[in-house]
Short mmCIF file of C-alpha atoms in Angstrom, two decimals:
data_model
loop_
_atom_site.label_atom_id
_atom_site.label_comp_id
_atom_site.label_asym_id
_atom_site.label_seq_id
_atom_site.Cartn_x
_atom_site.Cartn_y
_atom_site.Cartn_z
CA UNK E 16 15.72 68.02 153.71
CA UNK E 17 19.37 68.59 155.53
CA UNK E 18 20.13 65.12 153.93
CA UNK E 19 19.51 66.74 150.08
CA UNK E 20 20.89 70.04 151.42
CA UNK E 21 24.58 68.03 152.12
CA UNK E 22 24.14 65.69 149.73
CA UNK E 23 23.71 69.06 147.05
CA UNK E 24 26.65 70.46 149.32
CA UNK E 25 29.30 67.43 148.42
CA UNK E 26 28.15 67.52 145.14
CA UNK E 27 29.15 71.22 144.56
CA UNK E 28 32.70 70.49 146.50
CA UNK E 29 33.72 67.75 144.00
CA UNK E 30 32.77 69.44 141.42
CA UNK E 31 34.61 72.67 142.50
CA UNK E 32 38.00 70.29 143.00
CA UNK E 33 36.92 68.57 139.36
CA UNK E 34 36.83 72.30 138.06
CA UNK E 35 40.15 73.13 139.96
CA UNK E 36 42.33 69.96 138.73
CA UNK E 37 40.68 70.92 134.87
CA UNK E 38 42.23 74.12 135.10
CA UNK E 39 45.29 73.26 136.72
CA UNK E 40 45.96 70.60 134.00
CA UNK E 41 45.32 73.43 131.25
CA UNK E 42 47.13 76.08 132.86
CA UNK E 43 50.84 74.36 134.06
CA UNK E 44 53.59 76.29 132.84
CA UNK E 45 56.92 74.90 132.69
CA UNK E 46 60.77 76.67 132.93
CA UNK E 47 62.98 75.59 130.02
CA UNK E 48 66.66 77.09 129.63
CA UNK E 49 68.90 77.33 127.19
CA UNK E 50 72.28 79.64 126.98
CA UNK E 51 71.16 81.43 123.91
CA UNK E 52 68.14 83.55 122.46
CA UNK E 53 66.18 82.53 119.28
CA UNK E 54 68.65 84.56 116.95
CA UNK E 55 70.83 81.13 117.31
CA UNK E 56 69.37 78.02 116.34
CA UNK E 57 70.44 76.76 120.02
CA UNK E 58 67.13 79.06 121.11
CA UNK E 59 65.25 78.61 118.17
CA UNK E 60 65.86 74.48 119.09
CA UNK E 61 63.89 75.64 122.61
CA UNK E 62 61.56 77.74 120.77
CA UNK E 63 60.55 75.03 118.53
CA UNK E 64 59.70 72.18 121.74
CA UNK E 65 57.79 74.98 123.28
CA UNK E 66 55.88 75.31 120.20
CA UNK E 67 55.20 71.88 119.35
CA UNK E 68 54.18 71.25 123.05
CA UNK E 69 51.73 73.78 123.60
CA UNK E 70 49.47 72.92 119.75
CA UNK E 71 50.04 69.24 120.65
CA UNK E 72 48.66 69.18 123.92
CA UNK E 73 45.70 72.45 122.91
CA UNK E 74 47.41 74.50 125.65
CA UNK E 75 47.44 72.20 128.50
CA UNK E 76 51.25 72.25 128.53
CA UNK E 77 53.53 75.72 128.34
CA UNK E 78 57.05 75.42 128.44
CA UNK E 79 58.25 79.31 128.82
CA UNK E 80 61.77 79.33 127.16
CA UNK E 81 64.58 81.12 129.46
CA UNK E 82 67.53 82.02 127.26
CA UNK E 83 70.68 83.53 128.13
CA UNK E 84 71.18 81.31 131.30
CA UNK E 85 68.64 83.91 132.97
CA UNK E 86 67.54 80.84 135.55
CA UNK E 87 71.54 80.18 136.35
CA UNK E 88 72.59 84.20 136.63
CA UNK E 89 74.40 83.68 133.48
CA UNK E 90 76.19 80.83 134.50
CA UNK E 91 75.89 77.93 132.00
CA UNK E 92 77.79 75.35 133.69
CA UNK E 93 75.45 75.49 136.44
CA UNK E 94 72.26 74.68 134.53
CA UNK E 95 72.40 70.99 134.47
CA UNK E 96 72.89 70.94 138.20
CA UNK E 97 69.99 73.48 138.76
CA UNK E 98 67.52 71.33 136.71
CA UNK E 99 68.70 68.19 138.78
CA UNK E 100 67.74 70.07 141.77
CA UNK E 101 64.63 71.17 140.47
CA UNK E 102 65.49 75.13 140.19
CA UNK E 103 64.93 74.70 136.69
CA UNK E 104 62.52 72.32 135.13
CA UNK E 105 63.53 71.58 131.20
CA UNK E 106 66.44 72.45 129.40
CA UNK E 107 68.31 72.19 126.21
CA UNK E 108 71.65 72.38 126.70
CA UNK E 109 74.91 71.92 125.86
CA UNK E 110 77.00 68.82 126.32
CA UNK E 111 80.41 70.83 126.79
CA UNK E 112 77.95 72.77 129.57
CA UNK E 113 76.77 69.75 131.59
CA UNK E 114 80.07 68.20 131.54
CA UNK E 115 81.26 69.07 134.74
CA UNK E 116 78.29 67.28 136.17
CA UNK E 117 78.19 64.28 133.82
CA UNK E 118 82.34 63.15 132.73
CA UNK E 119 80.65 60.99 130.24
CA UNK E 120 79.69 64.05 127.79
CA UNK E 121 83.60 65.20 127.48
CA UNK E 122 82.96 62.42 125.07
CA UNK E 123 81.76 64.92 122.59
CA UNK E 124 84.64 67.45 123.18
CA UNK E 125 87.29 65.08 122.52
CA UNK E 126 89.29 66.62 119.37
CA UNK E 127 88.48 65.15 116.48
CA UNK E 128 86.70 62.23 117.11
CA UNK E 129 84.38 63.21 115.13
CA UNK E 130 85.41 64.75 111.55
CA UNK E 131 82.06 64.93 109.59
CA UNK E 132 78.08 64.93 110.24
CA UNK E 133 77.59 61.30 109.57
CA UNK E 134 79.96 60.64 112.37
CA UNK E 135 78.17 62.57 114.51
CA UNK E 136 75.02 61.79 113.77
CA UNK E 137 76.54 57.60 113.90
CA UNK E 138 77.59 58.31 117.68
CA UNK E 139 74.38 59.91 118.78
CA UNK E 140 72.27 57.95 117.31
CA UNK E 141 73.93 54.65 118.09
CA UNK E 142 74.66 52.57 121.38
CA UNK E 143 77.70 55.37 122.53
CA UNK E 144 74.12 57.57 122.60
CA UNK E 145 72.49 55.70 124.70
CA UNK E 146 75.39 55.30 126.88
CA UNK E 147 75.34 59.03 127.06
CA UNK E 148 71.84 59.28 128.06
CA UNK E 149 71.83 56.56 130.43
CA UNK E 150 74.62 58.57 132.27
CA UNK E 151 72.55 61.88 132.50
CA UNK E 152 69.52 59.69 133.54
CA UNK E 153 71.27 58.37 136.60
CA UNK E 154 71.97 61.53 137.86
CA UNK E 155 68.17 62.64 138.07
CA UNK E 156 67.60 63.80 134.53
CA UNK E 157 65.46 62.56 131.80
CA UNK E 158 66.95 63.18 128.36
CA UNK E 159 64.76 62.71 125.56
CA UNK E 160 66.36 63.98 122.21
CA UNK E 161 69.21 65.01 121.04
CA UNK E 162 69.97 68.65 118.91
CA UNK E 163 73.13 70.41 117.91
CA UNK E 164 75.35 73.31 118.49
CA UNK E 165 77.37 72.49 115.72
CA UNK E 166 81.35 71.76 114.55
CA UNK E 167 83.29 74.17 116.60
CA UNK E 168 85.99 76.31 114.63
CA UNK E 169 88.75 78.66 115.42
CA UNK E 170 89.07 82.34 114.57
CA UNK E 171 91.89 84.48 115.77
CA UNK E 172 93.05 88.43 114.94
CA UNK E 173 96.55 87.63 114.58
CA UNK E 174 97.25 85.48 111.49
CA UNK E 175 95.89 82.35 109.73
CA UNK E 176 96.01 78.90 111.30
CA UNK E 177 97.45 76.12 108.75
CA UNK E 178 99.46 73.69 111.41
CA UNK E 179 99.58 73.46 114.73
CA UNK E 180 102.69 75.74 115.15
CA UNK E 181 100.76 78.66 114.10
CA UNK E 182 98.85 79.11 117.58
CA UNK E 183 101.94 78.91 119.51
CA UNK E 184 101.82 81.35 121.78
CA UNK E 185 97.98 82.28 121.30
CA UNK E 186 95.75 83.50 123.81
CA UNK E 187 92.87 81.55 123.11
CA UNK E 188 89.34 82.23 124.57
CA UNK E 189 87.85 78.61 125.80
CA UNK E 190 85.06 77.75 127.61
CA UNK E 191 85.42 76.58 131.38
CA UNK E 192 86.36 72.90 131.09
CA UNK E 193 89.58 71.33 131.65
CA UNK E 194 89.24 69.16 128.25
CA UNK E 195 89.59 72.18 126.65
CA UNK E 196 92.43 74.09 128.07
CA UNK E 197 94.56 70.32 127.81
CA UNK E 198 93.73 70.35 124.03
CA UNK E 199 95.00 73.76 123.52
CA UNK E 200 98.04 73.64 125.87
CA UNK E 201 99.05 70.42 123.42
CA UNK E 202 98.75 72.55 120.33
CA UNK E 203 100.66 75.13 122.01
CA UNK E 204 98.64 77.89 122.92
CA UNK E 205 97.89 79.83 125.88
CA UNK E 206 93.88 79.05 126.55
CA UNK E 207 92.09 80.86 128.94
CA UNK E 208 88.59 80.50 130.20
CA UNK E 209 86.10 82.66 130.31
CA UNK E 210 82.17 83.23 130.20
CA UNK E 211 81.01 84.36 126.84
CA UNK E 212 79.66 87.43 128.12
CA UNK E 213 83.54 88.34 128.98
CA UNK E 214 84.76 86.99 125.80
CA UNK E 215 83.62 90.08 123.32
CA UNK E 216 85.07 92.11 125.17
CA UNK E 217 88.29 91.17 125.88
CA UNK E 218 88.54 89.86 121.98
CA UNK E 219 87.96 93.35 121.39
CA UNK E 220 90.37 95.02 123.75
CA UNK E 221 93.23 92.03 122.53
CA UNK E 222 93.19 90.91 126.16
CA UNK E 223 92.69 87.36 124.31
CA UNK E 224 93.89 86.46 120.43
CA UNK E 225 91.29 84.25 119.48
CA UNK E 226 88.12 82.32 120.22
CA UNK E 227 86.80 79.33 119.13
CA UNK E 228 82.73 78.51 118.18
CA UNK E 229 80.19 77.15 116.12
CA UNK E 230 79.64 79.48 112.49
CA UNK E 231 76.23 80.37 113.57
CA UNK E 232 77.56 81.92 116.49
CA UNK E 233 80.64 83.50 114.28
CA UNK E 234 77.95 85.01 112.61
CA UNK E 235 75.07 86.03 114.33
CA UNK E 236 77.23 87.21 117.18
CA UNK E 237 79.85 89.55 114.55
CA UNK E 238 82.56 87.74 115.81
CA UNK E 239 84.24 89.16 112.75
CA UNK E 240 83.76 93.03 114.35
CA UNK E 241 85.86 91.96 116.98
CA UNK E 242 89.23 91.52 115.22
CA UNK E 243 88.71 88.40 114.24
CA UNK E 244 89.90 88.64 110.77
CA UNK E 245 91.17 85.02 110.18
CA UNK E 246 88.69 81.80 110.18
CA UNK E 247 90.07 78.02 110.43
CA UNK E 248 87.83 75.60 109.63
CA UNK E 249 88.97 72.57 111.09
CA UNK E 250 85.66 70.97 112.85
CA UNK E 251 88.03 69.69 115.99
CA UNK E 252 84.77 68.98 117.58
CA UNK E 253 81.11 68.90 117.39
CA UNK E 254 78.73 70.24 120.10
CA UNK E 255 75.23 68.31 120.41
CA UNK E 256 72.62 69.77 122.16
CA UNK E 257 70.12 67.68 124.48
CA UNK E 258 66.77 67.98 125.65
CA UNK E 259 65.89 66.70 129.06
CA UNK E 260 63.67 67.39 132.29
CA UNK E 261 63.97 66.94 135.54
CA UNK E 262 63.39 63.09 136.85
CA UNK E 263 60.66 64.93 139.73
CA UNK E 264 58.69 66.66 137.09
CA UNK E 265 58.64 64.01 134.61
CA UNK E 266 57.54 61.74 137.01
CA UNK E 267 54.45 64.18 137.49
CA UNK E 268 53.00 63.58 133.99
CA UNK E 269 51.06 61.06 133.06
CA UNK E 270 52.56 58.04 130.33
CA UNK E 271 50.54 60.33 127.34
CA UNK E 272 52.22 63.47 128.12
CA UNK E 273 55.30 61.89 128.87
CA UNK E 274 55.32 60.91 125.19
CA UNK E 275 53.67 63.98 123.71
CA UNK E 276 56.85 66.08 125.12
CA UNK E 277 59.21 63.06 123.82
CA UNK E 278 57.95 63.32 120.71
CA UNK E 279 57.69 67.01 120.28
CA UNK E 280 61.78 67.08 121.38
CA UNK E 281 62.63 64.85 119.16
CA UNK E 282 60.75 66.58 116.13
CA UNK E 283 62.05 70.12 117.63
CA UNK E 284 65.55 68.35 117.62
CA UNK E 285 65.43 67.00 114.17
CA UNK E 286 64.40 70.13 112.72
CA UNK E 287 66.76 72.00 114.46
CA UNK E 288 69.47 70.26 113.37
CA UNK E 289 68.26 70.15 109.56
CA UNK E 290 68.03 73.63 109.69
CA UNK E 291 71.14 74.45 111.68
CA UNK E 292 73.37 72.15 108.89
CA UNK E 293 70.96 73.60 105.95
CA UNK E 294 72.02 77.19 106.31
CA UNK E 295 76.09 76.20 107.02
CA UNK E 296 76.77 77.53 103.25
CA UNK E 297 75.15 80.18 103.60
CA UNK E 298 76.36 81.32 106.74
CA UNK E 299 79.95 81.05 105.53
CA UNK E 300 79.74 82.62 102.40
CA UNK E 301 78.59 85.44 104.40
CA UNK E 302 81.50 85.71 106.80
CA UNK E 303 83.85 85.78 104.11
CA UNK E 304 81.38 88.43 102.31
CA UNK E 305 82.43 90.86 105.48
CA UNK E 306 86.28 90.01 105.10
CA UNK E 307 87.15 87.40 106.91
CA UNK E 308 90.01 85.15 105.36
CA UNK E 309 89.17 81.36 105.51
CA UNK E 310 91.59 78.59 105.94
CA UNK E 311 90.10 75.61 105.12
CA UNK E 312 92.35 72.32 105.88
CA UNK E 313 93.50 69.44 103.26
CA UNK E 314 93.92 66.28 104.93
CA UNK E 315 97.49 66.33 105.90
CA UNK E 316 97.02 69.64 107.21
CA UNK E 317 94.21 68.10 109.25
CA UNK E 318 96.08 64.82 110.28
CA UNK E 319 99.03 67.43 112.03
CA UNK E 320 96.25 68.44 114.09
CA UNK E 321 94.91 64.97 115.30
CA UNK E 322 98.46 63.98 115.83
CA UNK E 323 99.64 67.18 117.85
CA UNK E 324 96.08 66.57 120.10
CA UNK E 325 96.37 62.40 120.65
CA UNK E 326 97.70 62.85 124.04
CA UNK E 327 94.30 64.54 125.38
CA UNK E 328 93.03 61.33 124.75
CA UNK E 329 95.14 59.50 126.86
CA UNK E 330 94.63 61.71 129.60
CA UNK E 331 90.97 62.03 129.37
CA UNK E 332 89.49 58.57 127.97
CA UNK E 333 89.52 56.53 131.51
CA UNK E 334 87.91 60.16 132.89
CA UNK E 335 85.09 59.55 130.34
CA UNK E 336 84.99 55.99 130.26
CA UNK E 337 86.98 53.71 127.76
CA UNK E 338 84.24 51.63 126.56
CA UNK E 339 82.21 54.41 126.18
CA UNK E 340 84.90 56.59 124.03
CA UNK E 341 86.17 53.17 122.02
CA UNK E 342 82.31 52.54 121.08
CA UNK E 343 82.10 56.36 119.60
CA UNK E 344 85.25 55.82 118.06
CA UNK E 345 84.03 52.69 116.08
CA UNK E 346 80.61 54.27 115.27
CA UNK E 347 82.64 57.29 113.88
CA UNK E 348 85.14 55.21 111.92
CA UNK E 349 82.26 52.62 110.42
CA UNK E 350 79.63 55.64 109.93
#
């Protein structure tokens, strides 16, 4: 009898810790950030994993999106570094972002290298990608896909930009990497860094002349109610967007789930980026709609550019890497 009454006992406890790992496995809930909501398609990039996740694996897998750099205090440059330490498990972020962490992705912020999408889309998707990723890996990452942010262009309240000698003197809002303030210093302007959430307002008070961004974020963000009554579009550099995890948490799913999440970044990524290119026209037909005057560069216009910025390269290509940067360059040129 006590032999049936523990063997009945043992029975119930492994099927109490079978119950218990069942629900565990349907109930994990990962952190993903990104640095902006779901009215850019930056959030609407994180929006769409998260999706595809949870109806590919019936629930077992939520990835709760965290926009606005909530996990980082608003701090974007930290994010890579908090998902390497496991503060933060998933992101999608931004290669200008992550930069300070990884030199390799100041690839992708060197000024022109790439001038159109099949350029882009010939570096990412080519061996100066997997360079890329290899780098991020190393440093306790997993990336997985690749998204985008888009070509970054330059507005200002002052006048509009043809040539380089126009932003002489400028006070240009950039974002807080050195690649950035050495292109503008070369084209003669006066760049200063500063979070986004101090941009608006100083670009409202005059504190700065001019900013410079993707059009969805010209747009959706009324860049254009901020005095910023003159739009160059001169696609000096394009901003990819990459979705990774953690090395520690990725390590925790099994080979299956490892390629259901894959997969669904990849599909979020590739529909992210169709969309984000898709509505371009659109987007820019509205800006001028509200007033904005739009300069957009012929090709020697564009070519004073690339020739007034050549000496970031110098500076910055044994930073990044020079066979890295010369295998972009030839996947750009032979796209």
């Amino acid at each position: 009898m006590l032999t049936r009454r523990f063997t009945g006992f043992t029975a119930a406890l492994a099927g109490a810790a079978l119950l218990c790992t069942a629900l565990t496995a349907q109930a994990r809930e990962y952190s993903v950030s990104t640095v902006l909501s779901n009215a850019f398609p930056w959030g609407q990039a994180a929006d769409k994993w998260a999706e595809l996740v949870k109806e590919r694996s019936d629930g077992r897998i939520t990835l709760r999106v965290y926009p606005n750099s909530q996990l980082v205090n608003g701090d974007q440059t930290r994010e890579f570094s908090a998902m390497r330490q496991g503060l933060i498990d998933m992101a999608v972020g931004s290669t200008i972002n992550w930069s300070p962490q990884v030199p390799q992705l100041n690839l992708f912020s060197l000024p022109f290298l790439m001038p159109d999408y099949d350029a882009v889309d010939a570096v990412t998707g080519g061996k100066a990608g997997e360079m890329v990723f290899d780098a991020i890996e190393s440093r306790g990452v997993i990336p997985l896909a690749w998204g985008e942010n888009g070509f970054r262009e330059l507005s200002n309240s002052k006048l509009p930009i043809n040539e380089p000698e126009d932003l002489d003197g400028l006070k240009i809002r950039v974002v807080g990497s050195p690649l950035f303030h050495d292109t503008f210093t070369a084209l003669g302007a006066n760049p200063t860094q500063m979070s986004w959430a101090d941009a608006k307002p100083a670009l409202t008070t005059g504190a700065v002349d001019g900013q410079e961004n993707p059009l969805s974020v010209f747009d959706v963000a009324r860049i254009d109610q901020v005095g910023q009554k003159y739009l160059t579009l001169w696609h000096y550099m394009n901003d990819p967007l990459i979705f990774a995890v953690n090395r520690n948490v990725w390590q925790q799913f099994p080979e299956k789930d490892r390629e259901l999440l894959r997969q669904a970044a990849e599909d979020a990524g590739a529909w992210e980026i169709e969309k984000s290119r898709g509505e371009r026209d659109d987007r820019l037909a509205a800006i001028k709609e509200r007033g904005v005057e739009v300069v957009e560069l012929d090709d020697a216009q564009h070519q004073a550019f690339v020739d007034a910025t050549r000496s970031v390269y110098n500076t910055w290509t044994p930073k990044i890497g020079e066979a890295l940067v010369e295998t972009a360059r030839q996947a750009a040129e032979n796209r």
